Short mmCIF file of C-alpha atoms in Angstrom, two decimals:
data_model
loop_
_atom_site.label_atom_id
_atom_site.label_comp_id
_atom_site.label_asym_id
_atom_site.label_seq_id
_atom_site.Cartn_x
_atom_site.Cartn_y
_atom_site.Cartn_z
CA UNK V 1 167.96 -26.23 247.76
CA UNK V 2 164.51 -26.14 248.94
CA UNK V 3 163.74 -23.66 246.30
CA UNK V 4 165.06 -25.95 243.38
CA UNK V 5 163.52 -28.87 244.23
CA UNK V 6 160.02 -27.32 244.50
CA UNK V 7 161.18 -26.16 240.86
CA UNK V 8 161.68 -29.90 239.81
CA UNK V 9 158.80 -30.84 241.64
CA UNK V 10 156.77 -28.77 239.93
CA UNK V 11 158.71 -29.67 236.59
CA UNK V 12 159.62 -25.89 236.08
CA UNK V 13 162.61 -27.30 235.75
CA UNK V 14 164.41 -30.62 234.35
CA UNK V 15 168.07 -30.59 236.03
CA UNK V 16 169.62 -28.58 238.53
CA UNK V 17 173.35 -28.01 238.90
CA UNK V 18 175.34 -26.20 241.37
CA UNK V 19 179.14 -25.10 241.79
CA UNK V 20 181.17 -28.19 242.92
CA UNK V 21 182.37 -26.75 246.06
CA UNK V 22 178.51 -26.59 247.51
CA UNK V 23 177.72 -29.79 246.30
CA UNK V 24 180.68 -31.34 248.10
CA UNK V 25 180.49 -29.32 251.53
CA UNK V 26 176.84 -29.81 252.21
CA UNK V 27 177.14 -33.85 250.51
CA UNK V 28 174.16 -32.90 247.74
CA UNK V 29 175.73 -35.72 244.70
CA UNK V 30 172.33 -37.17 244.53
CA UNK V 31 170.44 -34.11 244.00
CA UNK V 32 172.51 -32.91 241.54
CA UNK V 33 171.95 -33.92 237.83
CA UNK V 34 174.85 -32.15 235.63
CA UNK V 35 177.90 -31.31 237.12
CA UNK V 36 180.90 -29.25 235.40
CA UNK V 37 181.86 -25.41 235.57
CA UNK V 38 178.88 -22.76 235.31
CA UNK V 39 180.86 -21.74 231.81
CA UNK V 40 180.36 -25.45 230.48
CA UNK V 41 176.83 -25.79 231.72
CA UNK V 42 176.14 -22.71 229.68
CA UNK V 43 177.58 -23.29 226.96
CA UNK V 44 175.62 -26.77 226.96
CA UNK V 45 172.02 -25.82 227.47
CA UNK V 46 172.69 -22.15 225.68
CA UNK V 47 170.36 -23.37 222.31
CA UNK V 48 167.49 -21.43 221.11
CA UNK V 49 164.27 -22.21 222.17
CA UNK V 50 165.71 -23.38 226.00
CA UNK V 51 165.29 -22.50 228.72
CA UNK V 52 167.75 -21.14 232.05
CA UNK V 53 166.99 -20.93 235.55
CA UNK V 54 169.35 -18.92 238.10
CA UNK V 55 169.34 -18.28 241.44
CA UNK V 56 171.63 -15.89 242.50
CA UNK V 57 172.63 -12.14 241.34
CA UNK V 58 171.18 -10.17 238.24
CA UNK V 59 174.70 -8.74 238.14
CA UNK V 60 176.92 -12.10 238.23
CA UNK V 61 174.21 -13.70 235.85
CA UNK V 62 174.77 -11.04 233.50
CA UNK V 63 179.11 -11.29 234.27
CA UNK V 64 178.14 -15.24 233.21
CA UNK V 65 176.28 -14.95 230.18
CA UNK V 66 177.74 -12.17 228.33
CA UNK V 67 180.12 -14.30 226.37
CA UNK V 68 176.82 -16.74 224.64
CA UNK V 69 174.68 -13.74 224.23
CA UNK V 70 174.03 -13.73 220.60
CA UNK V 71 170.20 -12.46 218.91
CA UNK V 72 166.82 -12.41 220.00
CA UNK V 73 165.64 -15.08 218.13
CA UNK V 74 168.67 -17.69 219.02
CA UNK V 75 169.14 -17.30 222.76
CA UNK V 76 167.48 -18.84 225.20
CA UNK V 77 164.98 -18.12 228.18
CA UNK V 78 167.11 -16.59 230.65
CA UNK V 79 165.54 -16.19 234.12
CA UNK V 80 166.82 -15.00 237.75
CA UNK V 81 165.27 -15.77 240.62
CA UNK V 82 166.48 -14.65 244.49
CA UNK V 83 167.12 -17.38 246.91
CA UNK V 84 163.22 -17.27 248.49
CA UNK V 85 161.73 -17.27 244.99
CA UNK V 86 159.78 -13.69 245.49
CA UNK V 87 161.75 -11.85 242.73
CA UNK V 88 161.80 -13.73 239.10
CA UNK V 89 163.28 -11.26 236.21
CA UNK V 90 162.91 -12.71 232.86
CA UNK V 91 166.33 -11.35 232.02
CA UNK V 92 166.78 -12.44 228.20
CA UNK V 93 164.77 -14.33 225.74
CA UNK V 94 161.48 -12.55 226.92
CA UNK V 95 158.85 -13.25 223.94
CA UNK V 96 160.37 -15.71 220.92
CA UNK V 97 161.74 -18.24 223.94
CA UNK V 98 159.39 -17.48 226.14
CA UNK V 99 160.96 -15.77 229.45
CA UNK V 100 157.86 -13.78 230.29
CA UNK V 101 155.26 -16.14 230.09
CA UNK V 102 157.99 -18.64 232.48
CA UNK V 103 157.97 -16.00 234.83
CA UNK V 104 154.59 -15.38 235.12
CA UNK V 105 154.12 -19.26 235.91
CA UNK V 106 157.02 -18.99 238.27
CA UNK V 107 155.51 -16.45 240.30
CA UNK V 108 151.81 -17.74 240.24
CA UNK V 109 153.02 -20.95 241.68
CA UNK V 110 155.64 -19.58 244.07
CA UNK V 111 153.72 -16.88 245.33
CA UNK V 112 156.39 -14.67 244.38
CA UNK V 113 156.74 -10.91 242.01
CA UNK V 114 157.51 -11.46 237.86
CA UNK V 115 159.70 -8.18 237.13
CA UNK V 116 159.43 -7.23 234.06
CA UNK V 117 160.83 -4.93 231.95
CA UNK V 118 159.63 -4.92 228.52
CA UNK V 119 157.11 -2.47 226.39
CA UNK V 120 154.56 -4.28 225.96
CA UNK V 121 154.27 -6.32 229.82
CA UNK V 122 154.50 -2.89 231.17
CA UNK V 123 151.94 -1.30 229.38
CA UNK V 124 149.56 -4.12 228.77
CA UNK V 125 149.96 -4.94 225.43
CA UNK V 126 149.68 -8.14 223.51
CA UNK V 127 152.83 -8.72 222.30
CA UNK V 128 152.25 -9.50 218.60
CA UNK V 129 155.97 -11.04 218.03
CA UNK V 130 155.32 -14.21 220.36
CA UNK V 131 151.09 -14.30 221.73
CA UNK V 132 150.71 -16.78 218.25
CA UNK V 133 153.04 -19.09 220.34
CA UNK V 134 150.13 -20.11 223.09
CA UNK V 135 147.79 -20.58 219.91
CA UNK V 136 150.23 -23.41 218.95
CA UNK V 137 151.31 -21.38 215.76
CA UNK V 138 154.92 -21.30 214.36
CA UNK V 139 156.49 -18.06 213.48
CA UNK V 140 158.02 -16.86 210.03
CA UNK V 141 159.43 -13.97 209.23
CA UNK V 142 162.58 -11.98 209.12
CA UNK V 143 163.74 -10.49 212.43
CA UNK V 144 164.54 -7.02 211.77
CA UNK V 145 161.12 -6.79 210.39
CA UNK V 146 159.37 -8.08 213.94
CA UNK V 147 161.30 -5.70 215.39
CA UNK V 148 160.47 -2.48 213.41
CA UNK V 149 156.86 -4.06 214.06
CA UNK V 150 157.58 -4.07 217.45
CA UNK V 151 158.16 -0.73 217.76
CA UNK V 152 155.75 0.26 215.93
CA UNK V 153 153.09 -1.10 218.11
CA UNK V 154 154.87 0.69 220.96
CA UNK V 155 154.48 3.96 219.34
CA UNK V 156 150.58 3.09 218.54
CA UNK V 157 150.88 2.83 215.19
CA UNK V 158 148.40 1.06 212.96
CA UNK V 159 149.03 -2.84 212.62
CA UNK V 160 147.44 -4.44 209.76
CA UNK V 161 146.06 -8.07 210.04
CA UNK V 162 145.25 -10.36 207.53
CA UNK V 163 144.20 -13.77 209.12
CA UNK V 164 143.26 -16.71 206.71
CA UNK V 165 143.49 -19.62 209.64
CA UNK V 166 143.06 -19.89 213.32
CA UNK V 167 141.01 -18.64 216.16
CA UNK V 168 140.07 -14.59 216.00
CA UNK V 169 139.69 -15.11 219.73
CA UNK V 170 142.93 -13.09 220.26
CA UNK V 171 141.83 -10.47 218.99
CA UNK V 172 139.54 -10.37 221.48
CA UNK V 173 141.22 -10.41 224.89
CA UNK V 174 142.18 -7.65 227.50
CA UNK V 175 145.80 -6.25 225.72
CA UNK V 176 145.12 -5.72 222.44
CA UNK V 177 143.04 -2.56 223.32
CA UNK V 178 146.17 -0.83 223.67
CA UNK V 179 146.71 -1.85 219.92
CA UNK V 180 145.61 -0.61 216.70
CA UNK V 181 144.46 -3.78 214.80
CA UNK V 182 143.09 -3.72 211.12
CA UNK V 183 141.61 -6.53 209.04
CA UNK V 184 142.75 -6.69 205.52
CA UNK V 185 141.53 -9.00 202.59
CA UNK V 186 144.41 -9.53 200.94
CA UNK V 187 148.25 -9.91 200.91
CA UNK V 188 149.16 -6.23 199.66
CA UNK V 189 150.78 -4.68 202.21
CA UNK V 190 150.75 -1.03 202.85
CA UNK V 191 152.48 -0.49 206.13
CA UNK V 192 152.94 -2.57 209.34
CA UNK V 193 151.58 -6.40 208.67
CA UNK V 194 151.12 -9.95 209.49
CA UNK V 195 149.69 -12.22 208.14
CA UNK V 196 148.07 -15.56 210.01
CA UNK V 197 147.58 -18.43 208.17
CA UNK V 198 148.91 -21.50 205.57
CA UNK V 199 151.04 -18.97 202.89
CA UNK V 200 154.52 -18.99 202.39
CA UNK V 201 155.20 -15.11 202.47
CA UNK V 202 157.96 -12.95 203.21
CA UNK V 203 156.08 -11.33 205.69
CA UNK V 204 156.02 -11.15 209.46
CA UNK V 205 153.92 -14.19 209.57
CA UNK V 206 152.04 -16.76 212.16
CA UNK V 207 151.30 -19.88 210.55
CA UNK V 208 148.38 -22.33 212.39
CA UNK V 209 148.86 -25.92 212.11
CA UNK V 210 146.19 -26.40 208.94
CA UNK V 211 147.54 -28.51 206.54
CA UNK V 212 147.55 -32.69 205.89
CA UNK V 213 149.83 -34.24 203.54
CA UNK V 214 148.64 -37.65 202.19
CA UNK V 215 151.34 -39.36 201.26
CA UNK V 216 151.75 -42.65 199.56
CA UNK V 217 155.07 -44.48 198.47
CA UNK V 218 156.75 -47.73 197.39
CA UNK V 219 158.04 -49.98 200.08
CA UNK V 220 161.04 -49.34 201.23
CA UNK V 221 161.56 -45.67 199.05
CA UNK V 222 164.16 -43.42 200.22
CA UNK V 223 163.69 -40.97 203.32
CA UNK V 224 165.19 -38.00 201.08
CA UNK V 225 162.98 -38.77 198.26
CA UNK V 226 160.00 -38.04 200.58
CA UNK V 227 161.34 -35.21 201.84
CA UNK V 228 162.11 -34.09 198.44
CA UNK V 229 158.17 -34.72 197.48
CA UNK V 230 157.15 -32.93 200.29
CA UNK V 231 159.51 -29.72 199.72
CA UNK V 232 158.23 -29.18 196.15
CA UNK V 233 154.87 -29.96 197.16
CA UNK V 234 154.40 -26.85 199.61
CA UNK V 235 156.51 -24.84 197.47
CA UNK V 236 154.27 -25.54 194.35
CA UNK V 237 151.06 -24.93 196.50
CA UNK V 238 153.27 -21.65 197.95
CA UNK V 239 152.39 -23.45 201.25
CA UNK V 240 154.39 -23.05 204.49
CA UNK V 241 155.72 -26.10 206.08
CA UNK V 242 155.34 -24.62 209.50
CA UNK V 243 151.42 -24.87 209.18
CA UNK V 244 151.64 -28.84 208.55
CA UNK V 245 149.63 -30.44 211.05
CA UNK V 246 150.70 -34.02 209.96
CA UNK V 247 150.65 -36.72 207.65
CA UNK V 248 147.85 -38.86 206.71
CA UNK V 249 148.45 -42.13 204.23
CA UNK V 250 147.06 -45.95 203.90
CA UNK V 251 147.41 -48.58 207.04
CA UNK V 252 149.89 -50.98 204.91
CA UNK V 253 152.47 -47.33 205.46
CA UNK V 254 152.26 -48.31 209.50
CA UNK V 255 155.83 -49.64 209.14
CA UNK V 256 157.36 -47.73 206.39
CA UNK V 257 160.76 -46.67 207.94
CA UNK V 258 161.31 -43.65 206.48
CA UNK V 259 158.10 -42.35 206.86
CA UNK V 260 157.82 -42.89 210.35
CA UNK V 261 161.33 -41.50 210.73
CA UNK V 262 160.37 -38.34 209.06
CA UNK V 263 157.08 -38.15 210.96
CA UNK V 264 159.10 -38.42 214.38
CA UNK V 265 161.78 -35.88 213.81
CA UNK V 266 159.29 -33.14 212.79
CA UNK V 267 156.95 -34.07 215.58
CA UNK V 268 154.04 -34.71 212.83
CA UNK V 269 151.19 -36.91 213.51
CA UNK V 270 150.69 -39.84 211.27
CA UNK V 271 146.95 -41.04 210.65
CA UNK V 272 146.34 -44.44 208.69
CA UNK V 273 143.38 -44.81 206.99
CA UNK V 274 142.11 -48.55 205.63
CA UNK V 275 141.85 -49.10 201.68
CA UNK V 276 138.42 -49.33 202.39
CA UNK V 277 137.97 -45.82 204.01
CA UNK V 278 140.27 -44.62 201.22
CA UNK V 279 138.01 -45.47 198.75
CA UNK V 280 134.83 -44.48 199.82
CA UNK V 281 136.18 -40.80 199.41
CA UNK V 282 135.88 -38.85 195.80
CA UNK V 283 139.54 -37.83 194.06
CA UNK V 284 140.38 -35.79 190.90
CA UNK V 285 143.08 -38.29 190.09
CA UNK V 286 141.88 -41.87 191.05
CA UNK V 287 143.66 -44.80 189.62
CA UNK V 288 142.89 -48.45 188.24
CA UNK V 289 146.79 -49.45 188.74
CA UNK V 290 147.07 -48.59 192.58
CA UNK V 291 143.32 -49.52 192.90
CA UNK V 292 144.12 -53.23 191.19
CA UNK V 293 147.14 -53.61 193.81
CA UNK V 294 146.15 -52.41 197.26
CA UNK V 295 142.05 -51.81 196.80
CA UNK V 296 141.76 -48.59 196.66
CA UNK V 297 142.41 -45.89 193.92
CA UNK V 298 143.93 -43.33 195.62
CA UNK V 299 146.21 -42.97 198.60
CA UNK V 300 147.71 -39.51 198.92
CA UNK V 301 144.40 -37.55 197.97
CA UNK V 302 141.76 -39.77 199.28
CA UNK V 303 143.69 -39.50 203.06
CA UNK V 304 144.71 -36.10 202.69
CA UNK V 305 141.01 -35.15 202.12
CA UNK V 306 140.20 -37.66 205.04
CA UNK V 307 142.42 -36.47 207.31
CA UNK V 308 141.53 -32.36 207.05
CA UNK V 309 138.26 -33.28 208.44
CA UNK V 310 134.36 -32.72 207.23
CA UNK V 311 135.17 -29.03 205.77
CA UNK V 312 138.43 -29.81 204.43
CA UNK V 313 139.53 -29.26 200.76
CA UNK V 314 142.38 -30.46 198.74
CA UNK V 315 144.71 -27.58 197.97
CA UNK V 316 146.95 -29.84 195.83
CA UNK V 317 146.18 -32.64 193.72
CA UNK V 318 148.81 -35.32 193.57
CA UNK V 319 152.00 -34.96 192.87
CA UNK V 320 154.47 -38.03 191.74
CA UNK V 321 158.36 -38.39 192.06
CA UNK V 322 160.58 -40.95 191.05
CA UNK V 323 163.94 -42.17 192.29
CA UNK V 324 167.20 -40.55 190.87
CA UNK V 325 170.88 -40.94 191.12
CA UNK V 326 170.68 -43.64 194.60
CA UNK V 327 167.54 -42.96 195.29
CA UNK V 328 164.89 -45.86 195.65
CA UNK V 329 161.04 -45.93 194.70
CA UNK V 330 158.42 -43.64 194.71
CA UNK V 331 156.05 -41.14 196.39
CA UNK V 332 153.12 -39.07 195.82
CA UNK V 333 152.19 -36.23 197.86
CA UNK V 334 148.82 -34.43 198.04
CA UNK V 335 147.72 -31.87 200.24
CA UNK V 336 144.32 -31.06 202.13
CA UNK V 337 144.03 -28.00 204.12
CA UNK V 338 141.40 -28.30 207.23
CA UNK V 339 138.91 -25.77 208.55
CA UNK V 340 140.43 -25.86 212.30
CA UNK V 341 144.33 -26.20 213.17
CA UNK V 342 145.35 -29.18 214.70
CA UNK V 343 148.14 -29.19 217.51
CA UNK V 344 147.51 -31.09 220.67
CA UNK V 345 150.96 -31.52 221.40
CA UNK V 346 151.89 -27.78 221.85
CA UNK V 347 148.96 -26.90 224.53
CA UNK V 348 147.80 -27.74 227.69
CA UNK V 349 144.07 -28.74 229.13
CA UNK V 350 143.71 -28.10 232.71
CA UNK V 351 140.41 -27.92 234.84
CA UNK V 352 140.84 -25.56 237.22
CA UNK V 353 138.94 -25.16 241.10
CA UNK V 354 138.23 -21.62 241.52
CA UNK V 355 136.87 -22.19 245.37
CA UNK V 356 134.58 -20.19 247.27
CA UNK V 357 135.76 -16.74 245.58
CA UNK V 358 138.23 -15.04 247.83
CA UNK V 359 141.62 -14.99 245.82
CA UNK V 360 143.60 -15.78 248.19
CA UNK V 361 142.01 -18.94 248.83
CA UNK V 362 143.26 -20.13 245.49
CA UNK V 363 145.58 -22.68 245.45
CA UNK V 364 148.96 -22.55 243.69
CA UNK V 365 148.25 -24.87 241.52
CA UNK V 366 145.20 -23.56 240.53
CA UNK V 367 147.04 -20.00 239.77
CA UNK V 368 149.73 -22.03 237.70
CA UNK V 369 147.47 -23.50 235.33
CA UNK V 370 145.63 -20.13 234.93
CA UNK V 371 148.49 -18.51 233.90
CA UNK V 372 149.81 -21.33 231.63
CA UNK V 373 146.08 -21.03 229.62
CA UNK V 374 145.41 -19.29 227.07
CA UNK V 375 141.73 -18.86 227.23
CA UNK V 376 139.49 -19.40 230.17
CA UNK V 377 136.28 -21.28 229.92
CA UNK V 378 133.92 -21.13 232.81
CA UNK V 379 130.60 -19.65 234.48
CA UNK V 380 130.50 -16.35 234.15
CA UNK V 381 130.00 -15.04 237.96
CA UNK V 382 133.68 -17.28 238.37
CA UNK V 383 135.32 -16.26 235.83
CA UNK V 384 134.60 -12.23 237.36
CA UNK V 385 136.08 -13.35 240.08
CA UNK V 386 139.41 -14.44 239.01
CA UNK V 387 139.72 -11.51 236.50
CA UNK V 388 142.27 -9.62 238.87
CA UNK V 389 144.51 -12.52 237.69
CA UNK V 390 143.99 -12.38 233.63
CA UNK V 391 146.76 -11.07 231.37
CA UNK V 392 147.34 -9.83 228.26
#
């Protein structure tokens, strides 16, 4: 128990269960938050993209989650730890859901050992199937195919990159030395690829968080005719909805329902621009109509354009669709794709104390937030001192 409450504590964890009979011979109701067999419990939390926390034996873990085992890209984090916290395996799940990078957390803060047994932890690589992740880029692509490039880079095989969006900075850490990276120019492919950046493409692909869609609609016009708008937008443009970084439209939209509904289930920023900021800003398509009825004559382009930032372009002029069948109103869709990805909601900022040098002087804490980060910013002499602790 002492262990799994510093876990909550320390929000490495949301809920903790245990089997009934310990939680009625040592009295521990309150500090349990789901109760029910280990089986149920499972089955409950086993979704892709969660996360599972045991402590206990590799081997009865294993006996317990045979049955829900399923593919690498729809199980969950699995993760053991022993009863002190000194041994964490990251037992399934390991890049897509994110069991390595847990574990390294785990053991920075509890002082404990990360086992791990894949290719590329154990000999330094950057593992190209999930590093995008802590760049707050999405991943496309068809499994089998991140697997044969997986193996690939374990047999030091030549990787080609081509890389349209986001930072180059990973390219530039300790771990991909171990890899053979070349830049291309364009989408042909010729052996082992990926491609970074705003494309749709059948390719093993990370997709940064680029692209704004201004959107503007009738009051009160249907959630699936906006979604609609927005499908045949991207797939016009041959854009990937995964690099959306949210949706930009006029100040009168602030209580459109289905907008805002759409906006909250796919976690997309909205930005609402005044009719006077709209119009200030130069459009291929302006027009008198909307212009005579909210004062401005353009909505979806001018906000798009707006929202992408100073070196922003439009990569789609407006598009219109009407309401069919029992479908109501009317939306446009434009879309604006901006110089730097946008995605404050999938990282982290912390500002770390390094101390007075020795290493084991740093605090927990401090070795927690280390490993969550992606890059280090810092003096230089500092930031030689706590290189012992950087990873790939």
């Amino acid at each position: 128990m002492p262990l799994l409450r510093r876990l909550r504590v320390q929000n490495h964890i949301d809920e903790i269960s245990l089997p009934p009979g310990l939680v009625e011979s040592f009295n521990l109701q309150s500090e349990v938050s789901i109760e029910g067999s280990l089986e149920s419990i499972i089955q409950k939390f086993w979704v892709s993209n969660g996360e599972l926390i045991f402590v206990g034996s590799i081997a009865s873990v294993v006996r317990l989650i045979a049955p829900f085992l399923n593919s690498k890209d729809k199980d969950p984090a699995v993760l053991v730890l022993d009863s002190n916290g000194i041994n964490i395996v990251p037992l399934v799940g390991t890049h897509k859901s994110g069991a390595d990078q847990i574990a390294a957390d785990l053991a920075a803060d509890l002082g404990g050992s990360a086992i791990y047994t894949s290719d590329s932890k154990n000999h330094g690589r950057l593992a190209l199937d999930s590093f995008g992740y802590g760049w707050g880029w999405i991943r496309q692509g068809n499994s089998n195919d991140w697997t044969q490039l997986m193996i690939s880079q374990s047999r030091n095989s030549k990787i080609e990159v081509l890389q349209e969006k986001g930072s180059l900075l990973w390219n530039q850490g300790i771990g991909i030395d171990h890899t053979e990276i070349r830049f291309k120019s364009n989408l042909k492919r010729e052996s082992n690829f990926i491609y970074i950046g705003s494309k749709k493409v059948k390719e093993c692909s990370w997709h940064p968080p680029t692209l704004w869609l201004g959107i503007g609609c009738e009051r009160l016009t249907s959630k699936s005719l906006i979604n609609k708008g927005i499908q045949e937008s991207l797939c016009k443009a041959g854009l990937a909805k995964e690099s959306i970084a949210g949706i930009s439209t006029i100040d009168l939209k602030e209580d459109e329902p289905a907008l805002l509904e759409i906006a909250n289930n796919e976690n997309w920023p909205i930005r609402f621009y005044t009719a006077k900021k709209l119009s200030e800003v130069l459009v291929p398509n302006p027009s008198k109509v909307v212009e005579s009825e909210i004062g401005t004559p353009s909505v979806a382009e001018s906000s798009a354009i707006l929202a992408s930032g100073l070196k922003g372009k439009l990569v789609l002029e407006k598009q219109i669709f009407h309401a069919k069948n029992n479908e109501k109103g009317a939306v446009t869709v434009a879309i604006a794709e901006s110089l730097d990805p946008f995605a404050p909601k999938r990282g982290e900022l912390h500002l770390v104390g390094a101390g007075p040098g020795d290493l084991s002087l740093l605090t927990h804490d401090a070795r927690l937030a280390l490993s969550k980060s992606v890059v280090w910013v810092g003096y230089e002499m500092y930031l030689d001192l706590l290189e012992p602790l950087r990873r790939p």
